Short mmCIF file of C-alpha atoms in Angstrom, two decimals:
data_model
loop_
_atom_site.label_atom_id
_atom_site.label_comp_id
_atom_site.label_asym_id
_atom_site.label_seq_id
_atom_site.Cartn_x
_atom_site.Cartn_y
_atom_site.Cartn_z
CA UNK I 1 0.00 0.00 0.00
CA UNK I 2 1.46 3.41 -0.89
CA UNK I 3 2.18 6.02 1.75
CA UNK I 4 -0.55 8.61 2.37
CA UNK I 5 -0.14 11.86 0.49
CA UNK I 6 0.88 14.94 2.41
CA UNK I 7 -1.69 17.62 1.66
CA UNK I 8 -1.62 21.36 2.22
CA UNK I 9 -4.73 20.96 4.40
CA UNK I 10 -2.99 18.42 6.68
CA UNK I 11 0.03 20.70 7.04
CA UNK I 12 -2.16 23.72 7.77
CA UNK I 13 -4.24 21.83 10.35
CA UNK I 14 -1.15 20.58 12.18
CA UNK I 15 0.36 24.06 12.38
CA UNK I 16 -2.93 25.77 13.27
CA UNK I 17 -3.55 23.21 16.01
CA UNK I 18 -0.19 23.87 17.62
CA UNK I 19 -0.69 27.63 17.41
CA UNK I 20 -4.21 27.35 18.85
CA UNK I 21 -2.70 25.47 21.80
CA UNK I 22 -0.46 28.46 22.46
CA UNK I 23 2.72 26.96 21.01
CA UNK I 24 5.00 28.37 18.33
CA UNK I 25 6.48 25.70 16.07
CA UNK I 26 10.16 26.26 15.26
CA UNK I 27 10.28 23.46 12.67
CA UNK I 28 7.96 21.11 10.86
CA UNK I 29 9.18 17.88 9.28
CA UNK I 30 7.04 15.79 6.94
CA UNK I 31 8.35 12.33 6.07
CA UNK I 32 7.82 10.20 3.00
CA UNK I 33 5.63 7.75 4.95
CA UNK I 34 3.06 10.51 5.53
CA UNK I 35 3.94 11.15 9.17
CA UNK I 36 5.04 14.52 10.50
CA UNK I 37 6.79 16.05 13.49
CA UNK I 38 6.44 19.56 14.86
CA UNK I 39 9.34 20.92 16.90
CA UNK I 40 9.15 23.63 19.55
CA UNK I 41 11.61 25.74 21.52
CA UNK I 42 12.64 24.04 24.77
CA UNK I 43 11.93 27.27 26.70
CA UNK I 44 8.34 27.18 25.51
CA UNK I 45 7.62 23.66 26.74
CA UNK I 46 7.41 22.93 30.44
CA UNK I 47 7.25 19.38 31.84
CA UNK I 48 3.72 18.50 32.88
CA UNK I 49 2.26 21.55 31.14
CA UNK I 50 -1.33 21.00 30.07
CA UNK I 51 -1.65 23.12 26.93
CA UNK I 52 -5.40 22.50 26.85
CA UNK I 53 -5.94 23.75 30.42
CA UNK I 54 -7.34 27.04 29.16
CA UNK I 55 -9.64 25.42 26.62
CA UNK I 56 -13.20 26.54 27.41
CA UNK I 57 -14.63 23.66 25.35
CA UNK I 58 -13.00 20.88 27.34
CA UNK I 59 -15.23 18.28 28.99
CA UNK I 60 -16.08 18.51 32.68
CA UNK I 61 -14.34 16.22 35.16
CA UNK I 62 -16.27 13.26 36.51
CA UNK I 63 -18.86 14.44 39.01
CA UNK I 64 -18.28 18.15 38.24
CA UNK I 65 -21.43 20.24 38.11
CA UNK I 66 -22.05 23.29 35.95
#
């Protein structure tokens, strides 16, 4: 089976997703097998950081009321 094609839409969605999470990609690498890797500055990433913590659309925790 041939590798999936890398499309402009897939590249845009990957970059827009990282930016929406508050990250700034420093490099993007797309491989021939259709996979990709986004790289970020080490100062920007903090161990245990939940980039979705400020997402208003996230689901409620179990038992949490409105």
